[in-house]
Each structure stands twice: as C-alpha cells, then as structure tokens.
PDB file of C-alpha atoms in Angstrom:
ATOM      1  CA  UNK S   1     277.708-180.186  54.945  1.00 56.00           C
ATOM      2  CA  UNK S   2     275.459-178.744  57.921  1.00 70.00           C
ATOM      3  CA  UNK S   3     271.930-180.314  58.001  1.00 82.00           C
ATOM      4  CA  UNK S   4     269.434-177.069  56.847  1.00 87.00           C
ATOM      5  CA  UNK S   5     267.158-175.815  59.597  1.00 89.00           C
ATOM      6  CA  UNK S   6     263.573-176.211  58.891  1.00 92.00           C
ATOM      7  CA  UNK S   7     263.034-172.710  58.214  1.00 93.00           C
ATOM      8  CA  UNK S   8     266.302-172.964  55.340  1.00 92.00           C
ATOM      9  CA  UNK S   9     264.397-176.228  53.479  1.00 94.00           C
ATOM     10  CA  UNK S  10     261.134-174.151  53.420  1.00 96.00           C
ATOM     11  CA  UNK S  11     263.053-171.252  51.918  1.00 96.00           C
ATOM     12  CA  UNK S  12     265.154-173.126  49.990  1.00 96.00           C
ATOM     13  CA  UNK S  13     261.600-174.855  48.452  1.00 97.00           C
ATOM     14  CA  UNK S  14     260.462-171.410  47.727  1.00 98.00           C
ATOM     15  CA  UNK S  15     263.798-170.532  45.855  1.00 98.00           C
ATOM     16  CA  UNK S  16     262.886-173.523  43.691  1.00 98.00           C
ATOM     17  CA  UNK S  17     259.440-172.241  43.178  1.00 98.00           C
ATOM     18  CA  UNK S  18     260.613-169.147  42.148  1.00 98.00           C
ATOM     19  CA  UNK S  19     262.927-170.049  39.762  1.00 98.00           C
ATOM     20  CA  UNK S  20     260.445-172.626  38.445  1.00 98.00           C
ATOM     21  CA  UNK S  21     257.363-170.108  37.789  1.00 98.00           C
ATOM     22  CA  UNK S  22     260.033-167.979  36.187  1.00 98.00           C
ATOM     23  CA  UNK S  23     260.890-170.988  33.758  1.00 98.00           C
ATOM     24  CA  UNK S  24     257.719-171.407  33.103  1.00 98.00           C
ATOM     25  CA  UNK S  25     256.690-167.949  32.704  1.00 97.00           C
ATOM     26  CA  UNK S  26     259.311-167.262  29.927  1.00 97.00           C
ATOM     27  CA  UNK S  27     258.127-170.591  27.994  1.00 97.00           C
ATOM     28  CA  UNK S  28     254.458-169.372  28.244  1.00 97.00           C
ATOM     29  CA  UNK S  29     255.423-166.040  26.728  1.00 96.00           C
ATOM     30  CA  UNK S  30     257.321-167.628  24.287  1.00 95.00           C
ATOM     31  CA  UNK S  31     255.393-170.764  23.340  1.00 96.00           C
ATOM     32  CA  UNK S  32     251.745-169.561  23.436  1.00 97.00           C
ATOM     33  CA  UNK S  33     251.741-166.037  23.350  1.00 95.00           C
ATOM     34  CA  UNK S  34     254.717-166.348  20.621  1.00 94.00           C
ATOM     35  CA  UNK S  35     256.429-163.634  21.859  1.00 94.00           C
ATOM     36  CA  UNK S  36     259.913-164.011  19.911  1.00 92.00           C
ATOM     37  CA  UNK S  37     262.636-163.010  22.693  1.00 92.00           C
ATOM     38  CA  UNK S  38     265.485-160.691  22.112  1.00 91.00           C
ATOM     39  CA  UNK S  39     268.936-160.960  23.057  1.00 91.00           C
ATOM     40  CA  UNK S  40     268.771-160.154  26.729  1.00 93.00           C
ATOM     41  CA  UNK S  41     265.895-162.343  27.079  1.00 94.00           C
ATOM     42  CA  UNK S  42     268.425-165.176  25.871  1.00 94.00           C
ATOM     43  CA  UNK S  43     270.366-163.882  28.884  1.00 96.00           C
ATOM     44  CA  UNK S  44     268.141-163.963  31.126  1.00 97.00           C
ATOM     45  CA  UNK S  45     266.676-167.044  30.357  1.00 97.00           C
ATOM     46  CA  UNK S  46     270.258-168.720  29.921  1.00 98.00           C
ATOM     47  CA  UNK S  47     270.627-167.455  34.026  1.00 98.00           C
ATOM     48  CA  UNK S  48     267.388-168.668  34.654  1.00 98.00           C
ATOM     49  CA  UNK S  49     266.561-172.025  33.909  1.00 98.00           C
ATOM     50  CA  UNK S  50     269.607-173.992  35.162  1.00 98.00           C
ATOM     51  CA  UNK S  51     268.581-172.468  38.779  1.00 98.00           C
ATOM     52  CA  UNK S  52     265.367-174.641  38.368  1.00 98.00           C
ATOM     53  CA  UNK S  53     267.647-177.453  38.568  1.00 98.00           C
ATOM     54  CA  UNK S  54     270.481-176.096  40.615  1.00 97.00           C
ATOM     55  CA  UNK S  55     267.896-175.279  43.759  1.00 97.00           C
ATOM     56  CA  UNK S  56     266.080-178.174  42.924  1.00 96.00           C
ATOM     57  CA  UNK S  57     269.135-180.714  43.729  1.00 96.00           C
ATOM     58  CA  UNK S  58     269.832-178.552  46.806  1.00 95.00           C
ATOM     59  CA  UNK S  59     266.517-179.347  47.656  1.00 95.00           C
ATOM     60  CA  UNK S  60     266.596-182.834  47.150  1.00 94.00           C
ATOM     61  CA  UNK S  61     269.748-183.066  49.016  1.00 94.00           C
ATOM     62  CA  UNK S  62     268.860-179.948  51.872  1.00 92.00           C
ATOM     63  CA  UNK S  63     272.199-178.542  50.980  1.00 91.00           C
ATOM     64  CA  UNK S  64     272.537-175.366  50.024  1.00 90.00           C
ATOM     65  CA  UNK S  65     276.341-175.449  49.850  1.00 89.00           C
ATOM     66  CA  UNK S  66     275.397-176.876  46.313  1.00 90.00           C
ATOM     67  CA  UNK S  67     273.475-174.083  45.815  1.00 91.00           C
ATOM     68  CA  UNK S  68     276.565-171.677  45.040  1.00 92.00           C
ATOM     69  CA  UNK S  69     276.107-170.846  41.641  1.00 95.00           C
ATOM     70  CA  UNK S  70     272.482-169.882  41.610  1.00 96.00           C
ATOM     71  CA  UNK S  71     273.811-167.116  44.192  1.00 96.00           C
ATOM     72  CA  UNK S  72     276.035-165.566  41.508  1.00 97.00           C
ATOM     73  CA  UNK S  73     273.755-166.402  38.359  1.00 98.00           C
ATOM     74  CA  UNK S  74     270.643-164.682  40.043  1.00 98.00           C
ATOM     75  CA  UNK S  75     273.306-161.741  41.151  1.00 98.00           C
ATOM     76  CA  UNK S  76     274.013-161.351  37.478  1.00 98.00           C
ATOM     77  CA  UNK S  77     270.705-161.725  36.542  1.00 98.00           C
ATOM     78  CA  UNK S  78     269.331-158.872  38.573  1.00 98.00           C
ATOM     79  CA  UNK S  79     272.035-157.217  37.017  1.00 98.00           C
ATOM     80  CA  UNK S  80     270.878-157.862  32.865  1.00 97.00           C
ATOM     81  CA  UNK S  81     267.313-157.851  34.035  1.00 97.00           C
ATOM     82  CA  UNK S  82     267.576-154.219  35.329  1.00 96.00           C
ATOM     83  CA  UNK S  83     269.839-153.245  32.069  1.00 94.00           C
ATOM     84  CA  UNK S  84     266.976-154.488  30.015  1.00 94.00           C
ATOM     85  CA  UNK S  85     263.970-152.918  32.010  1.00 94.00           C
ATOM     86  CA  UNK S  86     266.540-149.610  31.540  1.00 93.00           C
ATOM     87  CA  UNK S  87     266.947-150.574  27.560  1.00 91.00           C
ATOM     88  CA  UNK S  88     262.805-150.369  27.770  1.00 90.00           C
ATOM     89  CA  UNK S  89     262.027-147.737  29.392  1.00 89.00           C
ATOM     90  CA  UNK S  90     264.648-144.865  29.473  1.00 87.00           C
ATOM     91  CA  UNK S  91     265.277-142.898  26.553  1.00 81.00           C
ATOM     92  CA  UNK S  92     268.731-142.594  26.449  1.00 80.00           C
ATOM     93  CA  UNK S  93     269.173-146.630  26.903  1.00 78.00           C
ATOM     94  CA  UNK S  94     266.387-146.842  24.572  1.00 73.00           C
ATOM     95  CA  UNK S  95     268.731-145.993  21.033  1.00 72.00           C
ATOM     96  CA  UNK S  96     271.543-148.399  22.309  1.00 65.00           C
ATOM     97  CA  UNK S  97     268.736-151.172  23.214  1.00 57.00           C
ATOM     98  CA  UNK S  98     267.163-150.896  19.727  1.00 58.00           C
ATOM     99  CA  UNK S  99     270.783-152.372  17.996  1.00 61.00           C
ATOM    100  CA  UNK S 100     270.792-155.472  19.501  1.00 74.00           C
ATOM    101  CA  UNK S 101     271.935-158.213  17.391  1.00 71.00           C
ATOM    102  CA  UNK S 102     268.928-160.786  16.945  1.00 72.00           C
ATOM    103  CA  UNK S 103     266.009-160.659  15.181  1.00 81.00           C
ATOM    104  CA  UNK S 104     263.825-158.975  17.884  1.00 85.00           C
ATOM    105  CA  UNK S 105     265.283-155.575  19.054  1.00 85.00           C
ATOM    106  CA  UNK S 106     265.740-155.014  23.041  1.00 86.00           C
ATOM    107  CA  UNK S 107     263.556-152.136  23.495  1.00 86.00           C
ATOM    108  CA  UNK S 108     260.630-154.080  22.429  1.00 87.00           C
ATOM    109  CA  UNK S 109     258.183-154.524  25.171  1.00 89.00           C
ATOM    110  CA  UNK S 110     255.419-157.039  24.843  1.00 92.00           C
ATOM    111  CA  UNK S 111     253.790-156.350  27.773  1.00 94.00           C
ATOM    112  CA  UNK S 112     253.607-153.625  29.970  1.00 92.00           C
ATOM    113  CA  UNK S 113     250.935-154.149  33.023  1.00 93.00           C
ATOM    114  CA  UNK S 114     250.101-151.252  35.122  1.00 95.00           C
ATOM    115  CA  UNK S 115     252.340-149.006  33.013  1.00 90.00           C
ATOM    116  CA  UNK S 116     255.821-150.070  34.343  1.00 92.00           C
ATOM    117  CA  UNK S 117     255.617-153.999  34.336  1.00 94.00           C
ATOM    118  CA  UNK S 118     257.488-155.415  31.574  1.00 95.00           C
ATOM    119  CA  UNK S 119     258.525-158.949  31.501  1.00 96.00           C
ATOM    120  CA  UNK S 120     262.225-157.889  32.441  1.00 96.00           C
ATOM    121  CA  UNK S 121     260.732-156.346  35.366  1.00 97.00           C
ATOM    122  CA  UNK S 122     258.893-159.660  36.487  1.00 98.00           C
ATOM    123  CA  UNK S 123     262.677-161.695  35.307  1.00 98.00           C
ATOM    124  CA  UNK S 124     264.560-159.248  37.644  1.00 98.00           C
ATOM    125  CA  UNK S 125     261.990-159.563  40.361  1.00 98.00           C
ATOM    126  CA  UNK S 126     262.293-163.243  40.410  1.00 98.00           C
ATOM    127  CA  UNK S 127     265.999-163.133  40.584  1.00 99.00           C
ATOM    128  CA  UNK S 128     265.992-160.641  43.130  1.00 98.00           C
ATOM    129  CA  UNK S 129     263.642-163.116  45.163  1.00 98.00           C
ATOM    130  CA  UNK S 130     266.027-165.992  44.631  1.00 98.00           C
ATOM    131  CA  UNK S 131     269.315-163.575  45.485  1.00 98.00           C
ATOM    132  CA  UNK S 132     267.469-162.787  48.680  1.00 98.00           C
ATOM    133  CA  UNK S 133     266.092-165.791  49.796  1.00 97.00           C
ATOM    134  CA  UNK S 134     269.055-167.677  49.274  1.00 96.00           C
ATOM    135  CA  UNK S 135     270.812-164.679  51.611  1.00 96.00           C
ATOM    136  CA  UNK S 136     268.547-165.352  54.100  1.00 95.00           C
ATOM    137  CA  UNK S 137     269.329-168.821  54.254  1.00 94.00           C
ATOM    138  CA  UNK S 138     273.003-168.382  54.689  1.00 92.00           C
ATOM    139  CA  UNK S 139     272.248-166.128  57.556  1.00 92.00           C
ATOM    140  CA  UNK S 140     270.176-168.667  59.321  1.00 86.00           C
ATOM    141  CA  UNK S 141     272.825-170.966  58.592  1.00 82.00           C
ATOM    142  CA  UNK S 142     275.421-169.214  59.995  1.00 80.00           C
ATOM    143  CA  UNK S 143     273.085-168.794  63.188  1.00 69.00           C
ATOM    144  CA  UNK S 144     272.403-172.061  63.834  1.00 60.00           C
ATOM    145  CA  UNK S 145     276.468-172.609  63.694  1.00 51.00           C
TER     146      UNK S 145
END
C-alpha cells in the first residue's frame, strides 16, 4: 500500500461525494417525488450505492488499492446509464426500452431538464465523474512512484 498524495485523498473525497449525492439523488426521486424506478434504474442503482461505501473505506483508510471495484462498477455503469439515456431518447431504442420487465417501462422519463437531462443522464454523469477521478488518481499515483 503507497501512502495517497494529498492531491489523491482530496480526489478520492470527491469520488465519495459523488457517489454519495448520487445515492441520495436516486432515494429523493424515489422516496419523495415517488418516482417508481424501472429496471435499469435497479441497475444503476445496484452499481451505485455500494461505491458510497467502497470509496468511503478507501477514504478512511487513504487507499485506493481498495478502491478496485468501484473502477469497474462505475465503468459498467457509464455503460447501462448511456443504454438507458439511449432507451429514452432514440427512437429505435425506444420500442425495445418500452418491454422491460418491471412494472415501470424503461423509456419512461420523469424528468427531462433543459430538454436532454434525464435522470440516466445525471446517473451516467456521476459515474463518469467517479471513472475519471479515480483515473486520475492512479496516474498521480503512479507519478509519485
């Protein structure tokens, strides 16, 4: 385990952050606004919310080496997040979004600021954040080696 630079902790706070507004986010939409979520949403969130706790033990600890997973689950998120922003908003994903199995079907969009911001926009956004802040703290990492 190599002690985190300064600059890695501060990142690696602001991966926790991240992942913690997104948590957080989700439950609002879900809990107040009773917003039922589809199946991707159960995706997302299921990538989601153990990086709250992942990130927050590797901050705890300032080691990212622990860290790992959240690299692949928010790679994987950015992945479903971007299938289901797709599923919303582009007609030909649109009739294969609709036949998702739950109660809620996938090309149901709750909320749609400035005309293109759904909430699997703002999910994929997040992850994307987390992918590439937890990047950037392998690469100072590997230059303070």
């Amino acid at each position: 385990m190599k002690k985190l630079t300064k600059k890695a902790e501060n990142l690696l706070l602001l991966i926790w952050v991240q992942a913690f507004l997104a948590l957080a986010g989700s439950l609002f939409y879900s809990e107040v606004m009773n917003y039922v979520p589809c199946e991707l949403c159960w995706y997302q969130r299921i990538l989601m919310y153990p990086l709250v706790l992942i990130y927050g033990v590797a901050a705890i600890k300032k080691d990212i080496s622990i860290a790992l997973p959240g690299l692949f689950m928010s790679g994987i998120g950015i992945l479903v997040s971007t299938y289901h922003y797709l599923v919303q908003h582009v007609s030909i994903f649109q009739e294969v979004g609709g036949a998702c199995s739950g109660s809620v079907p996938c090309n149901v969009i709750y909320v749609n600021y400035f005309g293109f911001i759904s909430i699997p926009f703002m999910a994929g956004i997040a992850f994307l954040i987390i992918f590439v802040l937890h990047l950037l703290i392998l690469r100072e990492q590997g230059r303070k080696a």
